[in-house]
Structures are given as C-alpha cells and as structure tokens.
Amino acid sequence: QVQLVESGGGLVQAGDSLRLSCAASTGTINSYVMGWFRQAPGKEREFLAVIGQSGGGPVYADSVKGRFTISRDVAENTVFLQMNSLKPEDTAVYYCARTRKWGRPTDSQSYDFWGQGTQVTVSS
C-alpha cells in the first residue's frame, strides 16, 4: 500500500503563494494519476487538479484555473500544487490522492488512497 504525506500548508495573506507537496512515504505514485482536493468547514470535498502519470495533461477546476499549477517529480516520487494569488476563500484542508483509473477523474470517489491533509489558511 502507499502512504501519502502532504506538506507545505500554513497561514498566509491574500495574494501570497504556497507550494504544497505530496510525497509517498511508502510505495510509489509514479505509475498513477494523482489529484489534489480541498475541503473547507461545512463544505463537501472539492476537486482542484489532476495530473497524468508522466506529468502531462493536467486538468483544473474553474475555481483555481490560472492560479494553481499541478506538477510532479518522478525522481522524488512527489506531486506538487503551486498556489498563487491566494484568496480567503481558498482556506481549507488540502488533500492529495491517488487513483487507479485512467484519464483525469475529477470525482473523489475515483481515488483510493488519500493523504492526511494539510491546512491552508488565507487571511484577508
């Protein structure tokens, strides 16, 4: 089994940037499509971005398109989420997840392994 560990969250001001990392502490994620999601208090888990095995063909939610960039480093067995121009409404717990499915699934039910999440708080 794979264990995913997110890091890089924190408290920032509106307009700032953060870079989240998702590393596999056990197993490899290089052969899998990987996604990022977030969940704010009282809200459902929201899809943000997904990337293919080779790093190509990323897909983004409209809410983050143009501000967030998903990437991966095969050598480091890590997936990243670069977040720019952060807004207070981006405040949430951010999760990375692995899917066995082909394509670029955007629904959380398609993902079988999840990290524990990292908190991002954006103050106005």
Short mmCIF file of C-alpha atoms in Angstrom, two decimals:
data_model
loop_
_atom_site.label_atom_id
_atom_site.label_comp_id
_atom_site.label_asym_id
_atom_site.label_seq_id
_atom_site.Cartn_x
_atom_site.Cartn_y
_atom_site.Cartn_z
CA GLN A 1 0.00 0.00 0.00
CA VAL A 2 1.01 3.59 -0.47
CA GLN A 3 1.04 6.24 2.23
CA LEU A 4 0.72 9.84 1.10
CA VAL A 5 2.02 12.74 3.16
CA GLU A 6 1.13 16.34 2.34
CA SER A 7 3.19 19.30 3.49
CA GLY A 8 3.61 22.98 2.80
CA GLY A 9 0.41 24.38 4.20
CA GLY A 10 0.28 27.37 6.51
CA LEU A 11 -1.14 30.79 7.27
CA VAL A 12 -0.66 33.39 4.55
CA GLN A 13 -2.18 36.68 3.47
CA ALA A 14 -4.38 37.23 0.44
CA GLY A 15 -2.27 37.48 -2.69
CA ASP A 16 0.52 35.29 -1.32
CA SER A 17 1.70 31.97 -2.72
CA LEU A 18 2.21 28.50 -1.27
CA ARG A 19 3.62 25.29 -2.68
CA LEU A 20 2.11 22.06 -1.39
CA SER A 21 3.95 18.77 -1.68
CA CYS A 22 2.59 15.23 -1.64
CA ALA A 23 5.19 12.53 -1.08
CA ALA A 24 4.74 8.79 -0.92
CA SER A 25 6.29 7.59 2.33
CA THR A 26 5.79 4.01 1.24
CA GLY A 27 5.25 2.67 -2.26
CA THR A 28 5.39 4.67 -5.46
CA ILE A 29 2.97 7.09 -7.06
CA ASN A 30 4.82 7.42 -10.34
CA SER A 31 2.58 4.96 -12.15
CA TYR A 32 -0.64 6.59 -11.06
CA VAL A 33 -2.80 9.56 -11.91
CA MET A 34 -2.70 11.93 -8.94
CA GLY A 35 -5.14 14.59 -7.81
CA TRP A 36 -5.48 17.45 -5.35
CA PHE A 37 -8.68 18.21 -3.47
CA ARG A 38 -9.67 20.52 -0.64
CA GLN A 39 -12.36 20.64 1.99
CA ALA A 40 -13.50 23.73 3.84
CA PRO A 41 -15.51 23.52 7.08
CA GLY A 42 -19.11 22.63 6.39
CA LYS A 43 -18.47 22.03 2.71
CA GLU A 44 -18.02 18.97 0.52
CA ARG A 45 -14.62 17.89 -0.71
CA GLU A 46 -13.78 19.86 -3.85
CA PHE A 47 -11.70 18.77 -6.82
CA LEU A 48 -8.83 21.12 -7.69
CA ALA A 49 -6.42 19.50 -10.15
CA VAL A 50 -5.31 16.16 -11.59
CA ILE A 51 -2.17 15.12 -13.45
CA GLY A 52 -1.25 12.11 -15.57
CA GLN A 53 1.45 9.54 -14.85
CA SER A 54 4.06 11.26 -16.97
CA GLY A 55 3.12 14.72 -15.80
CA GLY A 56 1.14 15.61 -18.87
CA GLY A 57 -2.43 16.66 -19.48
CA PRO A 58 -3.31 18.42 -16.22
CA VAL A 59 -6.92 19.33 -15.64
CA TYR A 60 -8.06 22.09 -13.27
CA ALA A 61 -11.25 23.17 -11.59
CA ASP A 62 -12.54 26.51 -12.85
CA SER A 63 -12.15 27.95 -9.36
CA VAL A 64 -8.34 27.59 -9.47
CA LYS A 65 -7.54 27.66 -13.19
CA GLY A 66 -4.83 30.20 -13.90
CA ARG A 67 -3.82 30.44 -10.23
CA PHE A 68 -2.86 26.85 -9.29
CA THR A 69 -0.43 24.54 -11.07
CA ILE A 70 -0.08 20.83 -10.50
CA SER A 71 3.21 19.09 -11.32
CA ARG A 72 5.15 16.02 -10.37
CA ASP A 73 8.77 14.96 -9.93
CA VAL A 74 9.24 11.33 -10.81
CA ALA A 75 12.71 11.15 -9.26
CA GLU A 76 11.35 12.44 -5.96
CA ASN A 77 8.14 10.39 -6.16
CA THR A 78 6.31 13.61 -5.31
CA VAL A 79 3.41 15.67 -6.63
CA PHE A 80 3.18 19.43 -6.11
CA LEU A 81 0.49 22.08 -6.11
CA GLN A 82 1.75 25.60 -6.67
CA MET A 83 -0.85 28.07 -5.46
CA ASN A 84 -0.59 31.72 -6.44
CA SER A 85 -2.79 34.75 -5.80
CA LEU A 86 -4.39 33.05 -2.83
CA LYS A 87 -7.77 34.28 -1.64
CA PRO A 88 -9.54 33.92 1.71
CA GLU A 89 -11.98 31.51 0.05
CA ASP A 90 -9.05 29.16 -0.62
CA THR A 91 -8.92 28.44 3.11
CA ALA A 92 -9.38 24.68 3.56
CA VAL A 93 -7.64 21.42 4.30
CA TYR A 94 -5.83 20.29 1.17
CA TYR A 95 -5.50 16.61 0.25
CA CYS A 96 -3.61 14.70 -2.40
CA ALA A 97 -4.96 11.39 -3.61
CA ARG A 98 -4.12 8.51 -5.90
CA THR A 99 -6.39 6.85 -8.43
CA ARG A 100 -6.09 3.58 -10.32
CA LYS A 101 -8.40 4.86 -13.02
CA TRP A 102 -7.33 6.04 -16.44
CA GLY A 103 -7.99 9.52 -17.68
CA ARG A 104 -8.34 12.52 -15.41
CA PRO A 105 -11.08 11.72 -12.91
CA THR A 106 -12.42 14.71 -11.01
CA ASP A 107 -14.73 12.93 -8.56
CA SER A 108 -13.36 11.99 -5.15
CA GLN A 109 -14.93 8.51 -5.33
CA SER A 110 -12.47 7.57 -8.06
CA TYR A 111 -9.50 7.93 -5.70
CA ASP A 112 -8.45 5.07 -3.42
CA PHE A 113 -5.59 6.43 -1.32
CA TRP A 114 -5.57 9.80 0.43
CA GLY A 115 -3.11 11.77 2.49
CA GLN A 116 -3.95 13.17 5.92
CA GLY A 117 -4.29 16.71 4.60
CA THR A 118 -2.52 19.99 5.22
CA GLN A 119 -4.23 23.15 6.43
CA VAL A 120 -4.11 26.30 4.30
CA THR A 121 -5.45 29.49 5.84
CA VAL A 122 -5.59 32.71 3.85
CA SER A 123 -6.27 35.91 5.76
CA SER A 124 -7.75 39.00 4.15
#
